[in-house]
Short mmCIF file of C-alpha atoms in Angstrom, two decimals:
data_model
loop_
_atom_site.label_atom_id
_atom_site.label_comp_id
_atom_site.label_asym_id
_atom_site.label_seq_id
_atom_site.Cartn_x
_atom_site.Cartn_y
_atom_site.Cartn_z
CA UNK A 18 -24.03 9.47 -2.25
CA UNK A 19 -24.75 12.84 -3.58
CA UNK A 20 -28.12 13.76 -4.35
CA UNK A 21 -29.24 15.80 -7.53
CA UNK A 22 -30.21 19.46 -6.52
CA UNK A 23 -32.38 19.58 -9.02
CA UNK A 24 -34.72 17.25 -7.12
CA UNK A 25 -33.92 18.07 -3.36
CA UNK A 26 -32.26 21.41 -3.17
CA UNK A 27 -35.72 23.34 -3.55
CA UNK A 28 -37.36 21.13 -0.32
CA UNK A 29 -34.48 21.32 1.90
CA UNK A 30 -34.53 24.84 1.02
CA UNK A 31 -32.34 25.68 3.77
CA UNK A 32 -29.22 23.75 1.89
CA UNK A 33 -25.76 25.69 1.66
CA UNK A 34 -24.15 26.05 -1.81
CA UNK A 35 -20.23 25.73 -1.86
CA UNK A 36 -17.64 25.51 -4.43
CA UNK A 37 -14.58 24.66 -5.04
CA UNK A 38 -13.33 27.35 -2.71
CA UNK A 39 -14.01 26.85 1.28
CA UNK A 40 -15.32 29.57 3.72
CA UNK A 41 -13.18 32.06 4.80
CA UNK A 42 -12.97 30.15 8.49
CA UNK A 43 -11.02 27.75 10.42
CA UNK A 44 -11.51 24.23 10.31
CA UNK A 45 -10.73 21.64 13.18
CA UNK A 46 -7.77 20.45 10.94
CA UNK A 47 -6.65 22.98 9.01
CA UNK A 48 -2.48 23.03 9.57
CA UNK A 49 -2.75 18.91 9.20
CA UNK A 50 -1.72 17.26 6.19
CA UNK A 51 -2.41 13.96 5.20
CA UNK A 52 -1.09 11.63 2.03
CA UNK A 53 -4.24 9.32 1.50
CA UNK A 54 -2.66 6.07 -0.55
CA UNK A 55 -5.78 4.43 -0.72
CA UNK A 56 -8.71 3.90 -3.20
CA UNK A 57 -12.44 2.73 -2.97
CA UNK A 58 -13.85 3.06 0.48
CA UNK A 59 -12.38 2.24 3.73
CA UNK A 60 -9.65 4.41 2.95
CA UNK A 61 -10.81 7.21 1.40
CA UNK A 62 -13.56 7.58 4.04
CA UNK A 63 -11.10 8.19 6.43
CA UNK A 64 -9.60 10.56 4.26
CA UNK A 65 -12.40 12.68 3.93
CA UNK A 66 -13.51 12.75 7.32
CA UNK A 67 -9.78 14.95 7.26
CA UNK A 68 -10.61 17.13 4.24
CA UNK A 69 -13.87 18.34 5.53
CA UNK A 70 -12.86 19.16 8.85
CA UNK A 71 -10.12 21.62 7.19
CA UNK A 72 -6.70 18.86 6.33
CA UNK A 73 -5.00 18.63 3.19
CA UNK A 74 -5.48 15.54 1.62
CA UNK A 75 -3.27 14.71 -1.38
CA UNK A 76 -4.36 11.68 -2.79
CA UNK A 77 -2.45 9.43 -4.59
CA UNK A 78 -3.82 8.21 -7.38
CA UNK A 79 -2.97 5.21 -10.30
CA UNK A 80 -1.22 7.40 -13.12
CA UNK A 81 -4.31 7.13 -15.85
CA UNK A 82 -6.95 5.18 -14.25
CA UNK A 83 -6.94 6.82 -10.89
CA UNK A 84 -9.19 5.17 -8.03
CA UNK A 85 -11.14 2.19 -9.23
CA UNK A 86 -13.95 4.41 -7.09
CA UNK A 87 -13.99 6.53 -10.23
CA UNK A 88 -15.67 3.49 -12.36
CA UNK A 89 -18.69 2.68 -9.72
CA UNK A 90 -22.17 3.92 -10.34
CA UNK A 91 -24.29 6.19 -10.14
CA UNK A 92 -23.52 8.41 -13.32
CA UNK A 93 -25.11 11.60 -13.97
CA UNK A 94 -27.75 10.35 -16.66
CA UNK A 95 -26.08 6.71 -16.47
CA UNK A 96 -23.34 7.92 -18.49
CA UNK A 97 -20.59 6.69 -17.05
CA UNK A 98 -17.39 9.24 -16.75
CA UNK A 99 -14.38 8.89 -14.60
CA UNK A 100 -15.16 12.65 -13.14
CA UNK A 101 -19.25 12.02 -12.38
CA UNK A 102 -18.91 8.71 -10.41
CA UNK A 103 -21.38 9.78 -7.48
CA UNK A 104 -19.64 7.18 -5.14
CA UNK A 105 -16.03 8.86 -5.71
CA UNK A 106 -17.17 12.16 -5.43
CA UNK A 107 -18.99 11.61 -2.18
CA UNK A 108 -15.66 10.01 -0.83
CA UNK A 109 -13.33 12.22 -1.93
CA UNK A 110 -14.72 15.53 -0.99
CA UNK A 111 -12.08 18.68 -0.34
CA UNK A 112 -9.11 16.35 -1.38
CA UNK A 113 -6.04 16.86 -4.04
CA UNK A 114 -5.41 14.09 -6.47
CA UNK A 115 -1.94 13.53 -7.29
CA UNK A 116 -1.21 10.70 -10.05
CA UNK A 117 1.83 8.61 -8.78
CA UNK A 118 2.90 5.43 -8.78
CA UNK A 119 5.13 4.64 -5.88
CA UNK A 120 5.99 1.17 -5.99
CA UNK A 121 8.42 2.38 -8.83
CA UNK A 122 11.81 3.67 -7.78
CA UNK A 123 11.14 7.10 -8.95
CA UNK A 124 7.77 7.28 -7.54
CA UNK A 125 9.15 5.72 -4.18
CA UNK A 126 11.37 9.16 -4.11
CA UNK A 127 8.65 11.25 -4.86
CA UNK A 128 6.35 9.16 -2.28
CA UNK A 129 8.93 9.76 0.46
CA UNK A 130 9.41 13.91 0.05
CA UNK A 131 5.50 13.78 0.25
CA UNK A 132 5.64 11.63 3.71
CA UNK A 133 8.81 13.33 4.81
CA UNK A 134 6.48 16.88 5.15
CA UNK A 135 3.03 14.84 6.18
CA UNK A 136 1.24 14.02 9.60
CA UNK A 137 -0.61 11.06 8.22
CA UNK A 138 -0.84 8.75 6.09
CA UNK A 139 -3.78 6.59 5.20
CA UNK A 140 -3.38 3.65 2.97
CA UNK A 141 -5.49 0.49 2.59
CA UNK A 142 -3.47 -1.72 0.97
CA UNK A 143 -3.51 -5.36 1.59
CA UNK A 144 -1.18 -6.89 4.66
CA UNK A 145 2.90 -6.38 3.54
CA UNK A 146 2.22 -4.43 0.27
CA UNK A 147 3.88 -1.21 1.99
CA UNK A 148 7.03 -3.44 2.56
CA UNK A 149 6.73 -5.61 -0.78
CA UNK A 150 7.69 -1.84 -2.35
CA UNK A 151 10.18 -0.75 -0.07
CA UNK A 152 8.19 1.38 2.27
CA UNK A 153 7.55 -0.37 5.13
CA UNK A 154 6.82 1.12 8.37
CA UNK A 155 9.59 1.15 10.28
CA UNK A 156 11.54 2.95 6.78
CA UNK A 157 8.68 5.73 6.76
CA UNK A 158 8.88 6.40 11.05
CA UNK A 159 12.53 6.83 10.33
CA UNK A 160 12.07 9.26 7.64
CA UNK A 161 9.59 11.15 9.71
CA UNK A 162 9.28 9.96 13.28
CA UNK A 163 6.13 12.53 13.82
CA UNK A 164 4.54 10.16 11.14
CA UNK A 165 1.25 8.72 11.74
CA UNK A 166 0.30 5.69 9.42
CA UNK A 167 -3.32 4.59 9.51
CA UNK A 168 -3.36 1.51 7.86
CA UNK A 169 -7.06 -0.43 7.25
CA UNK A 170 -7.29 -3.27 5.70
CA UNK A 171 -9.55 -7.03 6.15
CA UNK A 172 -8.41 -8.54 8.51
CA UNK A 173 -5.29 -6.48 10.05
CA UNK A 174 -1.74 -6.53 10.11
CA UNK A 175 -0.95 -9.74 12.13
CA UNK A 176 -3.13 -12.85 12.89
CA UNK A 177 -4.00 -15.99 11.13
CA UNK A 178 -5.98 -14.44 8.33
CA UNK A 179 -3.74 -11.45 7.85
CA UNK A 180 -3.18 -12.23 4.22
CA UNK A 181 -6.76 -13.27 3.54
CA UNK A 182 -8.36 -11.95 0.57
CA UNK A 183 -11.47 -9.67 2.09
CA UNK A 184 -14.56 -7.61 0.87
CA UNK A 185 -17.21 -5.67 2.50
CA UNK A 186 -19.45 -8.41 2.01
CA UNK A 187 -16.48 -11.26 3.71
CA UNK A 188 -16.06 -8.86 6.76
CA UNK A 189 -19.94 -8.09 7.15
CA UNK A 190 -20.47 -11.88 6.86
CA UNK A 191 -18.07 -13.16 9.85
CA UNK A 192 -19.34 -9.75 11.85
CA UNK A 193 -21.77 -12.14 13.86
CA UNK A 194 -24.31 -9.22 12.67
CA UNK A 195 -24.00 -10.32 9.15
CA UNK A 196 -25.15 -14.04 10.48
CA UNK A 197 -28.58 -11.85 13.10
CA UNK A 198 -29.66 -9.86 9.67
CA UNK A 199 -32.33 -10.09 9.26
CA UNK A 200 -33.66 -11.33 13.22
CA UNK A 201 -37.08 -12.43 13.94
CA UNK A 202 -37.28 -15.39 11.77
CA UNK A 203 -39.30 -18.34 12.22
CA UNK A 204 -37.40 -20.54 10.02
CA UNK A 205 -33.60 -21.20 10.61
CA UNK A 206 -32.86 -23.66 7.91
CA UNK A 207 -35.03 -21.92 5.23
CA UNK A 208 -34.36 -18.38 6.04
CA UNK A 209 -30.81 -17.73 4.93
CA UNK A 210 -28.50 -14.51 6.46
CA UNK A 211 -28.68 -11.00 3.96
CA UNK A 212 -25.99 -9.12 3.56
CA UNK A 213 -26.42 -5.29 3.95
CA UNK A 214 -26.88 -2.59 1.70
CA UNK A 215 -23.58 -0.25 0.78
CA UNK A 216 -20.32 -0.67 2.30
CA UNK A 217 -21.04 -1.10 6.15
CA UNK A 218 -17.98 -3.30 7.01
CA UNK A 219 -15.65 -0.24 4.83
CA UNK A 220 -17.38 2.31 6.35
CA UNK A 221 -16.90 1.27 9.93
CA UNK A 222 -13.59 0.48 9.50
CA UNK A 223 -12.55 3.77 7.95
CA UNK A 224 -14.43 5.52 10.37
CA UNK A 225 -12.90 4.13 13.48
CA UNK A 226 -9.65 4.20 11.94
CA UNK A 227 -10.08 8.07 11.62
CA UNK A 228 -11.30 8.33 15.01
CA UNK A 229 -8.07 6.45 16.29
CA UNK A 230 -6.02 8.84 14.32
CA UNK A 231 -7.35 11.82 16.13
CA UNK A 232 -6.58 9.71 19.21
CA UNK A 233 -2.47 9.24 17.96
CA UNK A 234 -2.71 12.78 17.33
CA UNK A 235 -2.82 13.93 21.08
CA UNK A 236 -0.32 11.35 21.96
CA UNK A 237 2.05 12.49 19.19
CA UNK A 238 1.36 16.20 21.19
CA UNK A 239 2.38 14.76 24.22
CA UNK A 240 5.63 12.76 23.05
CA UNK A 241 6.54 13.84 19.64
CA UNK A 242 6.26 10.64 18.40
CA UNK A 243 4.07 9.62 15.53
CA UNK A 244 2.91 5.54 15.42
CA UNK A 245 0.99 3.09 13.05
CA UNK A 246 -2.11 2.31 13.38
CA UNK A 247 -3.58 -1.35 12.56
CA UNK A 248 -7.15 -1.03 11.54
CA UNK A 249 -9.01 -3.79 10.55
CA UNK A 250 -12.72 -3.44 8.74
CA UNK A 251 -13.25 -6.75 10.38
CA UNK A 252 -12.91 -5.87 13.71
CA UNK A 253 -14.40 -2.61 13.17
CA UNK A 254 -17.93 -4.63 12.29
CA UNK A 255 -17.95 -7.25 15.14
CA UNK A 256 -17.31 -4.43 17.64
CA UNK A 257 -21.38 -3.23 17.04
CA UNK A 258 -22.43 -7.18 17.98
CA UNK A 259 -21.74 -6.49 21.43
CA UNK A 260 -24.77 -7.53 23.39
CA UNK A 261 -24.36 -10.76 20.92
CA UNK A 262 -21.02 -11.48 22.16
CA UNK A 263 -21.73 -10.77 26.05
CA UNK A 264 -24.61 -13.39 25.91
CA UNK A 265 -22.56 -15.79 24.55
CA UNK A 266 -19.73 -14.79 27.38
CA UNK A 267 -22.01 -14.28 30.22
CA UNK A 268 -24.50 -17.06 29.10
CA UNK A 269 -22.69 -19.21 27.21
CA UNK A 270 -25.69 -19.14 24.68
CA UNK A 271 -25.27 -18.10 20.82
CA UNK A 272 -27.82 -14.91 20.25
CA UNK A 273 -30.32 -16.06 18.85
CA UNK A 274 -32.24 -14.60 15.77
CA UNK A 275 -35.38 -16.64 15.78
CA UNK A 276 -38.87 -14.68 16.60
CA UNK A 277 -39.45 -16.96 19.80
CA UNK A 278 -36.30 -15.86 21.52
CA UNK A 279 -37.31 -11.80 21.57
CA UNK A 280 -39.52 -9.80 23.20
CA UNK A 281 -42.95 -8.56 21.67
CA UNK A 282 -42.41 -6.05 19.12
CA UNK A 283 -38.89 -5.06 17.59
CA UNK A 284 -39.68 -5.62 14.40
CA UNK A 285 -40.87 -3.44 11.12
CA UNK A 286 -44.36 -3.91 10.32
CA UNK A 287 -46.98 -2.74 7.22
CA UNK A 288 -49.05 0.24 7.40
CA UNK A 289 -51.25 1.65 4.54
CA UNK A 290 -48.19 3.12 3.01
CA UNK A 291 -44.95 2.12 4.20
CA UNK A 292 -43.82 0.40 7.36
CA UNK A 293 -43.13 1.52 10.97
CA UNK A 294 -41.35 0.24 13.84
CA UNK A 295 -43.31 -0.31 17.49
CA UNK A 296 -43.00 -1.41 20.70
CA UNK A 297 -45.41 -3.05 22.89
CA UNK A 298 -43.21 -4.56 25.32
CA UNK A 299 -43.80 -1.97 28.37
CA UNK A 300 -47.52 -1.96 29.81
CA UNK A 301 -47.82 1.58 29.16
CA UNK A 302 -46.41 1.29 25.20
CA UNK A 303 -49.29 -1.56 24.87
CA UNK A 304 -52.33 0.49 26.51
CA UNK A 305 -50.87 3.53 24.41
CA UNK A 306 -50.66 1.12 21.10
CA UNK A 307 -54.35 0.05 21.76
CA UNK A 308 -55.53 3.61 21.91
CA UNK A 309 -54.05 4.60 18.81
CA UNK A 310 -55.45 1.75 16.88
CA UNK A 311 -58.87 2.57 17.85
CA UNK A 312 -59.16 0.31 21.03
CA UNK A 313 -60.36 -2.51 18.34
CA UNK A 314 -61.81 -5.67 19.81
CA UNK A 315 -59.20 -7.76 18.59
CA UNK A 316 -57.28 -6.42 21.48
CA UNK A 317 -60.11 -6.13 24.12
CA UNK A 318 -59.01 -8.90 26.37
CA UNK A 319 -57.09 -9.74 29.49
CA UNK A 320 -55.18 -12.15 27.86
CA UNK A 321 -52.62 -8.77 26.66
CA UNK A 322 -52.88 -7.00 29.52
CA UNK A 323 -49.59 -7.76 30.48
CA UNK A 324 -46.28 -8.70 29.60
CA UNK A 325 -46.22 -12.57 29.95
CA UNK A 326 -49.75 -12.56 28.53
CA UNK A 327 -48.53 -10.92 25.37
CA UNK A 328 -45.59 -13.37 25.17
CA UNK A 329 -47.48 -16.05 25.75
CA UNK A 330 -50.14 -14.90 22.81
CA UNK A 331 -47.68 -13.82 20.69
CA UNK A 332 -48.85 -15.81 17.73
CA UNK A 333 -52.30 -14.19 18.07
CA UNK A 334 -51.49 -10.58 19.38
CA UNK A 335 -49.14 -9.87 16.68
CA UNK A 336 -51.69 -10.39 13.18
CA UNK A 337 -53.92 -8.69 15.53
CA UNK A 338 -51.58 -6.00 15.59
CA UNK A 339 -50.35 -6.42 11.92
CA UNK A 340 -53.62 -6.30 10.20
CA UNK A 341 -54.87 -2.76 12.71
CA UNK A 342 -51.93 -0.84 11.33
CA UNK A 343 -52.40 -1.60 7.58
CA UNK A 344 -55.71 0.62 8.64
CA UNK A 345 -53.74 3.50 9.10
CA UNK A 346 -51.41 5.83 7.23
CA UNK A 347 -47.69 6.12 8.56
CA UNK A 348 -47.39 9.62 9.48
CA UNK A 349 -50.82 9.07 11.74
CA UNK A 350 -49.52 6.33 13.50
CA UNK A 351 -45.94 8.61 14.04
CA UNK A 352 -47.53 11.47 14.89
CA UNK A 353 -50.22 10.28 16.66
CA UNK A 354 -48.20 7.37 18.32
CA UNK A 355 -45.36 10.09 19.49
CA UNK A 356 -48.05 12.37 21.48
CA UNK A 357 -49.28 9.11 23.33
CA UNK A 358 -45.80 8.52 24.50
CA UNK A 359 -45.38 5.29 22.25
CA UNK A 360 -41.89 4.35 20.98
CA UNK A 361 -43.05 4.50 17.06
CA UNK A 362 -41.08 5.74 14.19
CA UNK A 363 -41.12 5.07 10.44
CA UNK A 364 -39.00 2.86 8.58
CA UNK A 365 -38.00 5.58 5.38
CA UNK A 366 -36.76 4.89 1.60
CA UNK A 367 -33.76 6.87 0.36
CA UNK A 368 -35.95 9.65 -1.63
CA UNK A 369 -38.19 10.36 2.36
CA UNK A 370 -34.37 10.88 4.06
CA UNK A 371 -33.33 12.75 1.94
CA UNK A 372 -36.14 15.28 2.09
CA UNK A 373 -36.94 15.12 5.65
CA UNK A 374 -37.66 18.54 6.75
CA UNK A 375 -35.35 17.53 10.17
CA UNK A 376 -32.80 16.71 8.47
CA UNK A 377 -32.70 20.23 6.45
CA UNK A 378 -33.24 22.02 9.38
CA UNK A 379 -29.55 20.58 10.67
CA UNK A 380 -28.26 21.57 7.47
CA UNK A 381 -27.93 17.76 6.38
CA UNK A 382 -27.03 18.71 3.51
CA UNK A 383 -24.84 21.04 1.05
CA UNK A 384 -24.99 21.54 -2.32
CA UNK A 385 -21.51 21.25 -4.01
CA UNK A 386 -20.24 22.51 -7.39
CA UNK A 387 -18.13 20.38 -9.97
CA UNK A 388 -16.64 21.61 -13.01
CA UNK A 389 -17.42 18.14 -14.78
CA UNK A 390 -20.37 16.77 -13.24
CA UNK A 391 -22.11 19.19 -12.43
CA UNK A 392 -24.41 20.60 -9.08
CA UNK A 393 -25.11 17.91 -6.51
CA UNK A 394 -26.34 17.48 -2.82
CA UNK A 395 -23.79 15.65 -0.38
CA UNK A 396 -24.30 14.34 3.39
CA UNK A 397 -22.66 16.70 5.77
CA UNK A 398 -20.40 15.17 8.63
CA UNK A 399 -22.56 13.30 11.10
CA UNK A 400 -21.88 15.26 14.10
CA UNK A 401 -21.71 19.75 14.07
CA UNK A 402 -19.57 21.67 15.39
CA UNK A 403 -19.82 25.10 16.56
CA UNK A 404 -16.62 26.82 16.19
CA UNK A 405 -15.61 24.80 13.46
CA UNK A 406 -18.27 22.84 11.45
CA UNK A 407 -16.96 20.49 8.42
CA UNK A 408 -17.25 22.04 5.44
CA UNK A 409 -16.91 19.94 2.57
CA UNK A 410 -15.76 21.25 -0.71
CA UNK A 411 -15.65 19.44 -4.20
CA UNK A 412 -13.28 16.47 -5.18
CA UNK A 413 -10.37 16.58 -7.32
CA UNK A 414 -10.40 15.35 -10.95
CA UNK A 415 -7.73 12.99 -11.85
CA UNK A 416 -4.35 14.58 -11.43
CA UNK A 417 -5.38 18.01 -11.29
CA UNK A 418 -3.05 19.04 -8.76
CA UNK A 419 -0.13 17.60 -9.71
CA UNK A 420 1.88 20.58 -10.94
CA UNK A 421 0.74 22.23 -8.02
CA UNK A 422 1.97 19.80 -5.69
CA UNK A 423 5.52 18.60 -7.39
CA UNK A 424 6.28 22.48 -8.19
CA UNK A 425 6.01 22.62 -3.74
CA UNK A 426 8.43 19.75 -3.87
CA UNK A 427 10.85 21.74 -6.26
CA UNK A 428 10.66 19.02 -8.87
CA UNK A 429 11.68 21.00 -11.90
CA UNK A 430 9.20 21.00 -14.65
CA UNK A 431 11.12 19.25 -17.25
CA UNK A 432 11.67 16.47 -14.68
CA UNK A 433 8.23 16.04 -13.84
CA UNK A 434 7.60 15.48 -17.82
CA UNK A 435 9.82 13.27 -17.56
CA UNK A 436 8.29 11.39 -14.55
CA UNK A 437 4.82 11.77 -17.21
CA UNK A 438 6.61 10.34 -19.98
CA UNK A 439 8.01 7.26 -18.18
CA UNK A 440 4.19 6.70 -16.41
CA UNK A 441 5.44 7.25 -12.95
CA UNK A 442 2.70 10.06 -12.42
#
């Protein structure tokens, strides 16, 4: 989500301020172009991982309402406003918006001179909907054969519960993480499962779908031949539960998330101001844990010296342990833990992320003009890239570049008034 400048720009300092125009240099993707005929966040995720790295990205957008994205908090000054919705215009960085409905016969025409021209298209659309309008997949590779469709949906194109109705929340839930979060509990029938924050089962699935494009883009080098691509958010999630799944398959045991079944340690735990996460598994991690606590008596005993005695004591070591680092400020016990070779790290809120002093020393972040809502600080692309880094520029407003792109389709102007009239775009 973007991030006002007005409270971050000034410490990161070191953030980059871009407009609507990009840097005069190459991105990764800059001859690709993409028709993204999707809305929320699984799709459009994908989408912009395209835009910033240099693609064109038309998307295609409900003629008046646009993306349902556009409606979702947070608001500039809670005001909501179909151009300041933070959680569209993180998404849809560096794209066009084209309004277009294509599931009507006009818009299917326009629909197919966009795809006849395009590399990709991204669309997360439930199961069959492509084919319920006349565009299925097998209509689209014929139209263009160098087509690549990335389709992300639930649950996936085929299967049993191909036509189930998902959510973030439904594919997080049956992710076998979704049933771990949170772990280390000591009551299974009183401690229910949490779902996570944000859109975790979207966002994984839009990522890896974007990562399997780039993968059909090297084949399509080597044969000529573009392919769809079946991407389910599902999937996506339960592929991050592997060590669950391989002690189920090599053990034949269900993982389980009760305290007694870990290893001392793993888990977040109070200091004077926050929390941080420790170790104390390893010999050396527990001798350098005791020194930065002070050596206190509490821990002055064989009994911890090693690693069965700390399992063992568990029950006793670990309020030992819990009730020492409330003593202690976090950034002690970080910096002091890190120079004793401890694994120790702090568990951070939003506002401490986003004005980490690492993070705006990788350039994190970049500071983004739009004409409508105004200055704001967006998350850069994970990973950088020398030669060409993403550069993210500002999203589109509803329909703003439809004359643009219908004139490059040599749709005469007093037919595309007529496509506004009847509410096809």
């Amino acid at each position: 989500m973007p991030v006002q400048t007005r409270t971050v720009s000034a410490m990161c300092g070191v953030a980059l301020t871009i407009g609507s125009q990009r840097r005069a240099m190459s991105g990764a993707l800059d001859d690709i172009k993409v028709i993204e005929y999707a809305e929320m966040v699984s799709g459009p995720i994908c989408g912009k991982m395209f835009s910033d790295l240099g693609a064109e990205v038309i998307k295609i957008e409900a003629p008046g309402a646009g993306d349902p994205a556009r409606q979702y908090p947070p608001f500039p000054d809670d005001q909501p406003h179909p151009e300041k919705s933070g959680m569209f215009l993180y998404l849809n960085t560096g794209k066009k918006s084209l309004t277009l409905d294509p599931a009507t016969p006009a818009g299917g025409e326009v629909f197919k001179r966009l795809i006849s021209k395009a590399d990709f298209l991204i669309e997360n659309h439930p199961a069959g909907f492509l084919e319920r309008i006349g565009l299925p997949y097998p209509a689209l590779h014929a139209l263009n054969p160098r087509l690549i469709v990335v389709s992300i949906t639930p649950f996936g194109q085929t299967g049993p519960y191909r036509d189930w109705k998902g959510s973030d929340l439904i594919e997080w839930a049956m992710s076998l993480t979704g049933y771990n979060t949170p772990t280390l509990i000591d009551d299974g029938e009183r401690e229910n499962p949490l779902r996570a924050p944000g859109h975790i089962a979207d966002m994984m699935g839009g990522t890896n779908a974007a990562a399997a494009a780039m993968m059909a883009l090297f084949q399509r080098e080597l044969t000529g031949d573009g392919q769809w691509i079946d991407a389910p958010c599902w999937q996506a999630t339960v592929n991050t539960s592997k060590i669950e799944m391989a002690a189920y398959s090599y053990l034949g045991i269900p993982f389980s998330r009760m305290r007694g079944q870990t290893l001392v340690g793993l888990e977040p735990m109070a200091c004077r101001d926050g929390y941080v996460y420790t170790l104390w598994a390893a010999d050396s991690h527990y001798q350098a844990l005791k020194k930065l606590l002070g050596n206190p008596d509490g821990l002055d005993t064989e009994l911890f010296d090693t690693l069965a005695g700390r399992q063992q004591n568990d029950d006793v070591l670990r309020l030992v342990i819990r009730e020492e680092l409330k003593k202690h400020d976090m950034k002690y016990l970080v910096d002091e833990g890190q120079k004793l070779g401890l694994t120790i790290g702090p568990v951070y809120k939003v506002s401490q992320a986003a004005n980490h002093p690492h993070l705006a020393a990788r350039d994190a972040f970049v500071a983004i003009e739009h004409p409508v809502a105004g200055r704001f600080l967006f998350p850069r692309q994970m990973v950088s890239m020398t030669a060409t880094p993403a550069i993210p520029s500002r999203a589109p407003m509803l329909g703003e570049h439809n004359k643009e792109i219908l004139d490059r389709l040599a749709i005469p102007r007093e037919d595309q008034h007529g496509l506004h009239a009847a509410g096809v775009i």
